[in-house]
Coordinates of C-alpha atoms and ligand atoms in Angstrom, one line a residue:
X1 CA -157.0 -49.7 -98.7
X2 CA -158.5 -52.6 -96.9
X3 CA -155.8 -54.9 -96.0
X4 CA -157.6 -58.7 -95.2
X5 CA -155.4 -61.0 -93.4
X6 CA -156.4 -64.8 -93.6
X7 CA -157.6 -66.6 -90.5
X8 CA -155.2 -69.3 -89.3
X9 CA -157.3 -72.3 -88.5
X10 CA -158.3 -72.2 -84.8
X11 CA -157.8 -68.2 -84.5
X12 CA -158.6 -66.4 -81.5
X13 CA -160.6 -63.0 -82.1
X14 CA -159.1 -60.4 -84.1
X15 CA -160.2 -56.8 -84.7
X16 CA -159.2 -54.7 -87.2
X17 CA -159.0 -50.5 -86.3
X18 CA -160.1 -49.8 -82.5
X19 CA -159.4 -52.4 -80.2
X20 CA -162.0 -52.8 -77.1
X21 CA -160.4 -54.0 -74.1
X22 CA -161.8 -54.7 -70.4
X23 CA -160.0 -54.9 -67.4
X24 CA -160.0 -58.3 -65.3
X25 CA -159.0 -61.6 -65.9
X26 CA -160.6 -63.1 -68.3
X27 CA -162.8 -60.2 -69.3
X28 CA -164.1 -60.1 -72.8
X29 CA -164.1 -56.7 -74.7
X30 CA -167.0 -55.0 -76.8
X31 CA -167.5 -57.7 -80.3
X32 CA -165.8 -60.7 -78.4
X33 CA -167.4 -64.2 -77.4
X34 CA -165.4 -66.2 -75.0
X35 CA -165.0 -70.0 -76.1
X36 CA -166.1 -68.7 -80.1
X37 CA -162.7 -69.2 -81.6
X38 CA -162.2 -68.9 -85.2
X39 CA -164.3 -66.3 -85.3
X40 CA -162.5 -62.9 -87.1
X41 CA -164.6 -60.0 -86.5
X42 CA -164.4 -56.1 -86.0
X43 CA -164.7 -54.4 -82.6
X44 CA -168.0 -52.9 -83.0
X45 CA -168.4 -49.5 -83.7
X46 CA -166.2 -49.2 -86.9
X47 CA -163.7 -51.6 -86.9
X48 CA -163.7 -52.1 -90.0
X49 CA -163.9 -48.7 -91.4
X50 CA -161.3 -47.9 -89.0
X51 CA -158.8 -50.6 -90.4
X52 CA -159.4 -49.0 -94.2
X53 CA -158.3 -45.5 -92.4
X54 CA -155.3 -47.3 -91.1
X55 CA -154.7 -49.3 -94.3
X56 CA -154.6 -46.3 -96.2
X57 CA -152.0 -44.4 -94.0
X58 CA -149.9 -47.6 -92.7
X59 CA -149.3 -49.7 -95.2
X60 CA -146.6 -52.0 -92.9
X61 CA -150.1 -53.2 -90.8
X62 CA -148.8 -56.6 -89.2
X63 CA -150.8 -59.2 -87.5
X64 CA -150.3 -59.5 -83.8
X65 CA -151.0 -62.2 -81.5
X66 CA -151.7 -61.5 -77.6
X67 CA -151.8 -64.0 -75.6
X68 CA -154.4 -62.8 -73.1
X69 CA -156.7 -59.6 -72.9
X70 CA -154.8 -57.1 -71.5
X71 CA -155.8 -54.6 -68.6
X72 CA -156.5 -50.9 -69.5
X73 CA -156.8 -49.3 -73.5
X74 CA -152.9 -50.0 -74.6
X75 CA -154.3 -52.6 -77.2
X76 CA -156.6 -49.7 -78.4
X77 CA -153.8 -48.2 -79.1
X78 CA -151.9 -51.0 -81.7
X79 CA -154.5 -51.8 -82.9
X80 CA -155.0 -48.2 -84.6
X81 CA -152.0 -49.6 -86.9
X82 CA -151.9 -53.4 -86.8
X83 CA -154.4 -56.3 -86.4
X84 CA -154.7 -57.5 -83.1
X85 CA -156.0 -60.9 -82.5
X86 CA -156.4 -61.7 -78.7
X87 CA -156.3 -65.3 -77.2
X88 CA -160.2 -64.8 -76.1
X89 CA -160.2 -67.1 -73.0
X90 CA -159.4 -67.2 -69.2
X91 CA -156.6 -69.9 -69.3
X92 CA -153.8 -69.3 -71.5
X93 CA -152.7 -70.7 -74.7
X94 CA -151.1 -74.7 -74.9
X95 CA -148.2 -74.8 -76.0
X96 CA -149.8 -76.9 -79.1
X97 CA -151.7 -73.6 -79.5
X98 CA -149.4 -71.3 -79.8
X99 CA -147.3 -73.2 -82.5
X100 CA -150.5 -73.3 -84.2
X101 CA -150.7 -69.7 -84.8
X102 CA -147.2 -69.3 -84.8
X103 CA -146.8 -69.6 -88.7
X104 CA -149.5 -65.8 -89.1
X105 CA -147.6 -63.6 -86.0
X106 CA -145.7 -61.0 -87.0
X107 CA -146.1 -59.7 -83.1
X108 CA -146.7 -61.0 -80.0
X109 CA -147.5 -59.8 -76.7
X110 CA -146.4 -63.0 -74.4
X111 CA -146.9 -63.7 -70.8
X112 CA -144.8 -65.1 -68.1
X113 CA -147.8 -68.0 -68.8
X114 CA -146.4 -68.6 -72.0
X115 CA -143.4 -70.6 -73.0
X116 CA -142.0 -69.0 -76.2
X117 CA -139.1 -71.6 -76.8
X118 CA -137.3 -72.1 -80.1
X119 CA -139.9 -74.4 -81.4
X120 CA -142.4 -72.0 -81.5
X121 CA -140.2 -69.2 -82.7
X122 CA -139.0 -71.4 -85.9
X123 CA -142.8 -72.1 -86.6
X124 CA -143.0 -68.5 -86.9
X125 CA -141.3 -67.0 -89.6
X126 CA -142.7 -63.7 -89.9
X127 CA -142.2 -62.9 -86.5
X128 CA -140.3 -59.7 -86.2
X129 CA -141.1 -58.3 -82.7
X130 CA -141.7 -59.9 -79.2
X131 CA -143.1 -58.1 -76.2
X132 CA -143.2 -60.2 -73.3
X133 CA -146.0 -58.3 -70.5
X134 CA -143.9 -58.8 -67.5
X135 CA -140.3 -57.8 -66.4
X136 CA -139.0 -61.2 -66.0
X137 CA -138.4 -62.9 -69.5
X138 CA -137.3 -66.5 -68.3
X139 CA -140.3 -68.0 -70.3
X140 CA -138.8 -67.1 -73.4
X141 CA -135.8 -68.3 -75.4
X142 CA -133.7 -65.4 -76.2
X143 CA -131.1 -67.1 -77.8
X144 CA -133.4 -68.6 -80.1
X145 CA -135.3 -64.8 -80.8
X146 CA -131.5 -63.1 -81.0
X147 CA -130.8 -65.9 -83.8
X148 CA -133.3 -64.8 -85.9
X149 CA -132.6 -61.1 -84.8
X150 CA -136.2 -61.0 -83.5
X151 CA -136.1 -57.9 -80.8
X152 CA -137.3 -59.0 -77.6
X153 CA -139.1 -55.9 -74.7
X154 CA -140.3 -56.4 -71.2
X155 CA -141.8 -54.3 -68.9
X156 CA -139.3 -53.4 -65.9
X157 CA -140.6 -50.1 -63.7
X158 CA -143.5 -49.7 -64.0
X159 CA -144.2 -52.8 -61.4
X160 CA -141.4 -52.3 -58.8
X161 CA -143.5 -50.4 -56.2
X162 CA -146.6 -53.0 -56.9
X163 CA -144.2 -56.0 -55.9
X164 CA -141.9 -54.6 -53.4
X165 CA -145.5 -54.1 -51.5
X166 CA -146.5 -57.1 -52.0
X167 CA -143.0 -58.5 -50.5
X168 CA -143.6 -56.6 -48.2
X169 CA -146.9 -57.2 -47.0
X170 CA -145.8 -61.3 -47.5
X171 CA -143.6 -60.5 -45.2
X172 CA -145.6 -58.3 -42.5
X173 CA -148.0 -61.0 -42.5
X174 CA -145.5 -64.1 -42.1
X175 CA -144.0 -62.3 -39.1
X176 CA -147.3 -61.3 -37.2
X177 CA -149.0 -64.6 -38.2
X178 CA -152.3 -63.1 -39.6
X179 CA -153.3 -66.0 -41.8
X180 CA -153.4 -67.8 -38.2
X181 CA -154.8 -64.9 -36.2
X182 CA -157.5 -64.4 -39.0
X183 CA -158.8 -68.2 -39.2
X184 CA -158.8 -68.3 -35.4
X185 CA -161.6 -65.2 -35.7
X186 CA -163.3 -67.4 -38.0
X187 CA -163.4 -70.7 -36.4
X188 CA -164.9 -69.0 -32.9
X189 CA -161.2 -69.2 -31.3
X190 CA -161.0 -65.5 -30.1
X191 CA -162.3 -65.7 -26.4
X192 CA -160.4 -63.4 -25.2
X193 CA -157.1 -61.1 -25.4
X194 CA -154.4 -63.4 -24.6
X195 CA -151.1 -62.2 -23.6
X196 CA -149.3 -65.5 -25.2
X197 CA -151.6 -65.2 -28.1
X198 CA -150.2 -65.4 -31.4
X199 CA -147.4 -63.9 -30.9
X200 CA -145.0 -63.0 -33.7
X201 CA -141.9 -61.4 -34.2
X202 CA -141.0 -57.5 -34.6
X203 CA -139.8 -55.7 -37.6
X204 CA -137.3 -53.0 -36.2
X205 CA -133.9 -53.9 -35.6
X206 CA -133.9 -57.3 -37.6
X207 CA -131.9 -57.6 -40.4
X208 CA -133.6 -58.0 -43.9
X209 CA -131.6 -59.9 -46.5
X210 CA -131.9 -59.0 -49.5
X211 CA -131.2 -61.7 -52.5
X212 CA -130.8 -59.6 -55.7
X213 CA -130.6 -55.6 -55.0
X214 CA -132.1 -55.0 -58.6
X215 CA -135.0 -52.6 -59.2
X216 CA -137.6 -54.4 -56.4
X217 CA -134.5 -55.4 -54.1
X218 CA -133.9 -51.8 -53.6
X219 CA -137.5 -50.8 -53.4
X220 CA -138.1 -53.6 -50.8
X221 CA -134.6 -52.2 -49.0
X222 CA -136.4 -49.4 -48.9
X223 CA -139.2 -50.1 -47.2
X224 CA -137.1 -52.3 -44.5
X225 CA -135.7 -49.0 -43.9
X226 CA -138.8 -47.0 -43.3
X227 CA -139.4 -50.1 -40.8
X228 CA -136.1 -49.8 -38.9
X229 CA -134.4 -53.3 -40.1
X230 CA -131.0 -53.3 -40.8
X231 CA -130.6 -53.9 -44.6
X232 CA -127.9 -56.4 -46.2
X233 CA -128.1 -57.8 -49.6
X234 CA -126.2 -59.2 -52.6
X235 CA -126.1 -58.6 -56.1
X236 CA -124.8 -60.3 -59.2
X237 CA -121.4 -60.0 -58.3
X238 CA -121.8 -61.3 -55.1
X239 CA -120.3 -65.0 -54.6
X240 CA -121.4 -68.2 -53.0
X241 CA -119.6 -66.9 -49.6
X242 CA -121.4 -63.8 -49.4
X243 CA -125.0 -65.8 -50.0
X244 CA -123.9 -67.8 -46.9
X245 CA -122.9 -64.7 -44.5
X246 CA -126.6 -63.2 -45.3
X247 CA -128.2 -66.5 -44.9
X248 CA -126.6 -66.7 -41.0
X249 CA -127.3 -63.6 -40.4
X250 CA -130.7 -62.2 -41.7
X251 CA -133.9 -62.7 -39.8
X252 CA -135.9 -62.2 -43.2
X253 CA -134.6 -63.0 -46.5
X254 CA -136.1 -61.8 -49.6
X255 CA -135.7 -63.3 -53.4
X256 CA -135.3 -60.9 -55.9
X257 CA -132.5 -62.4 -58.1
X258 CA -133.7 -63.2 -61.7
X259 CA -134.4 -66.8 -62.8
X260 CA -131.4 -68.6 -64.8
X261 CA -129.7 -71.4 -64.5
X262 CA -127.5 -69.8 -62.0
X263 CA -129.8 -69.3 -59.6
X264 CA -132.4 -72.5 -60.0
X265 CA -133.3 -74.2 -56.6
X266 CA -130.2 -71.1 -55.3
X267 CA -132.4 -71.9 -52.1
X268 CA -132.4 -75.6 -51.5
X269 CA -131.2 -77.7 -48.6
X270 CA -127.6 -76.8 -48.0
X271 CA -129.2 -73.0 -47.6
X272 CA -132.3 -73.6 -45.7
X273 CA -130.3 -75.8 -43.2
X274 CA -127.4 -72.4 -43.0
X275 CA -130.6 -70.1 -42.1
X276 CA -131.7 -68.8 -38.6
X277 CA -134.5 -71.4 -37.1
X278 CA -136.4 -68.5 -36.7
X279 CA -136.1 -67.0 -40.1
X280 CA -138.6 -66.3 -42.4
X281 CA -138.3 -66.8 -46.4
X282 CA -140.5 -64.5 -48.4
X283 CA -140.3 -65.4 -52.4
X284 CA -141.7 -63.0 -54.8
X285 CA -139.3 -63.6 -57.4
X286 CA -139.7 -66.7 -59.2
X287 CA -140.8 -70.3 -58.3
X288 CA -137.6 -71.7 -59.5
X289 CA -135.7 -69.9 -57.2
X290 CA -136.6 -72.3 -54.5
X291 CA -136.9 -76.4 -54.2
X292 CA -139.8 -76.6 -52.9
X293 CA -139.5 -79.9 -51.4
X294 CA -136.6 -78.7 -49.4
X295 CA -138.6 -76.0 -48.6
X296 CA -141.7 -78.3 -47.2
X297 CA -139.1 -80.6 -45.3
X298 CA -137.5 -77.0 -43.8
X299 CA -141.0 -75.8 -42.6
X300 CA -142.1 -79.2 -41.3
X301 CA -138.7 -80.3 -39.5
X302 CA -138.5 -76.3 -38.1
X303 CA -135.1 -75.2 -39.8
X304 CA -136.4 -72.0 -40.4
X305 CA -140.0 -70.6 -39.3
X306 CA -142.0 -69.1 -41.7
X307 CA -142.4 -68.6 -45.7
X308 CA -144.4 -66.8 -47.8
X309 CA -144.4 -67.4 -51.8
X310 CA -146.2 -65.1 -54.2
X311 CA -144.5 -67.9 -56.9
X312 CA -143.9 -71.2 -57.6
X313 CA -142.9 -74.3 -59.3
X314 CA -145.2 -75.5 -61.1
X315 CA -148.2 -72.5 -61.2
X316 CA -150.1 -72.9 -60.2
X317 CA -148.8 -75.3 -57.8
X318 CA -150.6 -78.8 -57.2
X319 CA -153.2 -79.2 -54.9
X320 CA -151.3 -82.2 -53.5
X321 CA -147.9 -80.4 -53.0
X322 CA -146.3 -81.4 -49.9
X323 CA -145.5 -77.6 -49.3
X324 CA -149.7 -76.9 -48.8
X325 CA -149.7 -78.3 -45.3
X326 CA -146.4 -76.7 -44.0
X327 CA -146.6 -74.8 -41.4
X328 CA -146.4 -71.1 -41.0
X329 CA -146.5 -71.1 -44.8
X330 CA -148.4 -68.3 -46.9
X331 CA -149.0 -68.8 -51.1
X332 CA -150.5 -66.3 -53.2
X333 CA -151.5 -66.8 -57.0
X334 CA -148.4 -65.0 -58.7
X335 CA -149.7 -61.3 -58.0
X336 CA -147.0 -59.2 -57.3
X337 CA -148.1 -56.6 -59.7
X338 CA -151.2 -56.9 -59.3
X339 CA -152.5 -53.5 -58.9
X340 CA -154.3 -51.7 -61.6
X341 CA -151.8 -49.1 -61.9
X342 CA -149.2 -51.6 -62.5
X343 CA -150.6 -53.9 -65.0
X344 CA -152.1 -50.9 -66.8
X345 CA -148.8 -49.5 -67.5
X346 CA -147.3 -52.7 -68.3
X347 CA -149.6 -52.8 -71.1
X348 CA -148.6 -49.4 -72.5
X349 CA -145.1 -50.4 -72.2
X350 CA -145.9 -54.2 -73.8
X351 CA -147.7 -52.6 -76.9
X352 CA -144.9 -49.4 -76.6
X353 CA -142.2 -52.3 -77.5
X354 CA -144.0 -54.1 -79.5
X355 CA -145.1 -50.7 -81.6
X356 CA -141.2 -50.1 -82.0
X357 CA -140.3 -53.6 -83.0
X358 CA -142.5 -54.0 -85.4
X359 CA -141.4 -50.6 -87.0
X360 CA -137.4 -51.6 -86.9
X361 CA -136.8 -48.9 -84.4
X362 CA -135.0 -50.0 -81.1
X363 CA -137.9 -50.9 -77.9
X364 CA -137.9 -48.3 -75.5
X365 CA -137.6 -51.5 -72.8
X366 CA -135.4 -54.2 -74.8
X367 CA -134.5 -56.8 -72.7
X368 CA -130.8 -56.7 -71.0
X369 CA -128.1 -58.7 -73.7
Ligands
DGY401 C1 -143.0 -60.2 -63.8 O1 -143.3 -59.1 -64.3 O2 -142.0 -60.8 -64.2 C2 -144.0 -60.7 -62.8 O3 -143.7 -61.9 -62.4 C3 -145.4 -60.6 -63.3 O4 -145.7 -59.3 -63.2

């Protein structure tokens, strides 16, 4: 049985039977052109014969929107039993987009890019499953998917060791200032070994806080250990006093605590002011977690003495942001799990939950009630 869907207006690229994906950002698989939307065709080498096969046996075959290619062959894999149509380009979907295609998804693979609020989810009334390819699920309204009993996964594990190195390596780098020590090599600054040359601070016997001992909060404890600090942290339970003791006391604090509206701007004035002068903020959680104007003013006015922020708020953050000429200040683009590994598996897991969902069985990774 060949099971033809129709094209919503504006689709993306969808392929029936084997799905061809290519790792990197942006990359297009085998029977894709980037910037063709509208376009519906098979994945060469027998799509479409492969979607009769699958028609035959599955008869629940529902269409699936993903909002990005995703690393590794996961999407080869739901796409042997559903139709997979894959936002084609580099930059994510508008908003205006994905309410667009909201009325044809029965599944979607989201990303932390994507802002599925409860517009969108009411524009979509044959949704049944959402996967969201990433372990934080702030970006999506879960009140409004639990109202319409619409299952929602994420991808927790499989990235813990990826980010807690990155932390870590945030954090290594802050403290031995090699974004300094690196230009100066560039610009013709290194003349000779100089014994007051940048000088940073040492790892063992400083005490890393830890803001959120969840799955990365322990595995970034972990590796303070293996470094000699002495390790202090809070959790979910802790309260407003026990933030303030690990602010005065930590020489490195690290944000792992989710984003809600709890823990918006948790870091802002009051708490940069109540931090060592010489402490140093590393931020891998997310950008909310911090005001970043308070965080600019703290840099600038030396309340505490370095930062590094794999996030932020907006991403990616403005060119003009008051935070990009703060000193001792390191941003990266959002890439905590950015290792192949990592983002592979996530995409197993993503399509794993979204597999289940669509089925009515319960995802192996649903997110937390
Ligand atoms: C997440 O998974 O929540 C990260 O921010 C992206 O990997």
């Amino acid at each position: 049985m060949l099971i033809v869907l129709e094209n919503p207006p504006d689709s993306g690229l969808i392929f029936g039977g084997r799905f061809h994906a290519r790792a990197g950002a942006g990359g297009c698989g085998p029977g894709r052109r980037p910037g063709r939307g509208g376009a519906r065709r098979p994945a060469r080498g027998g799509g479409r014969a492969g979607l009769r096969e699958i028609g035959k046996n599955r008869p629940t075959l529902a269409r699936c929107f993903i909002t990005r290619t995703l690393p590794g062959t996961a999407l080869d894999r739901l796409a042997q039993t559903h139709e997979v149509d894959v936002w084609p380009q580099h930059l994510p979907p508008t908003h205006e987009d994905l309410v667009k295609r909201a009325p044809a998804m029965e599944g979607l693979i989201s990303l932390p890019t994507d802002p599925i609020d409860a517009e969108l989810i009411e524009n979509a009334p044959l949704l049944r499953a959402i996967s969201n390819y990433a372990v934080g699920y702030d970006n999506i309204d879960l009140q409004a998917a639990k109202a319409r009993q619409i299952p929602v996964g994420h991808t927790p594990d499989v990235l813990t060791n990826a980010t807690a190195d990155l932390a870590f390596a945030l954090l290594l780098a802050v403290a031995r200032r090699l974004p300094e020590a690196m230009a100066a090599v560039r610009a013709g600054e290194w003349l000779t070994w100089g014994p007051s040359s940048h000088l940073g601070v040492e790892l063992a016997n400083a005490t890393l806080g830890i803001v959120g001992l969840g799955r990365i909060g322990q595995a970034v404890a972990r590796r303070g250990e293996g470094f000699g600090m002495r390790v202090i942290h809070t959790d979910s339970r802790s309260t407003a006093d026990d933030l303030a003791s690990l602010l005065e006391s930590a020489d490195f604090v690290s944000l792992h605590a989710p984003l809600t509206e709890d823990t918006r701007h948790l870091i802002d004035e009051t708490v940069l002011n109540a931090m060592k002068p010489t402490a140093i903020l590393i931020n891998t959680g997310r950008g909310g977690l911090v005001d970043h104007d308070a965080l600019a003013a703290a840099l600038k006015g030396g309340s505490i003495a370095g930062a590094a922020l794999d996030v932020t708020e907006p991403e990616p953050i403005p060119l003009d942001h008051p935070l990009l000429d703060a000193p001792n200040l390191i941003i990266t683009p959002h890439i905590g799990s950015a290792t192949t590994t990592a983002r592979e598996r996530m995409a197993e897991i993503a399509v794993d939950n979204l597999l289940a969902g669509l089925a009515g069985e319960p995802m192996p990774h649903a997110v937390p009630d």
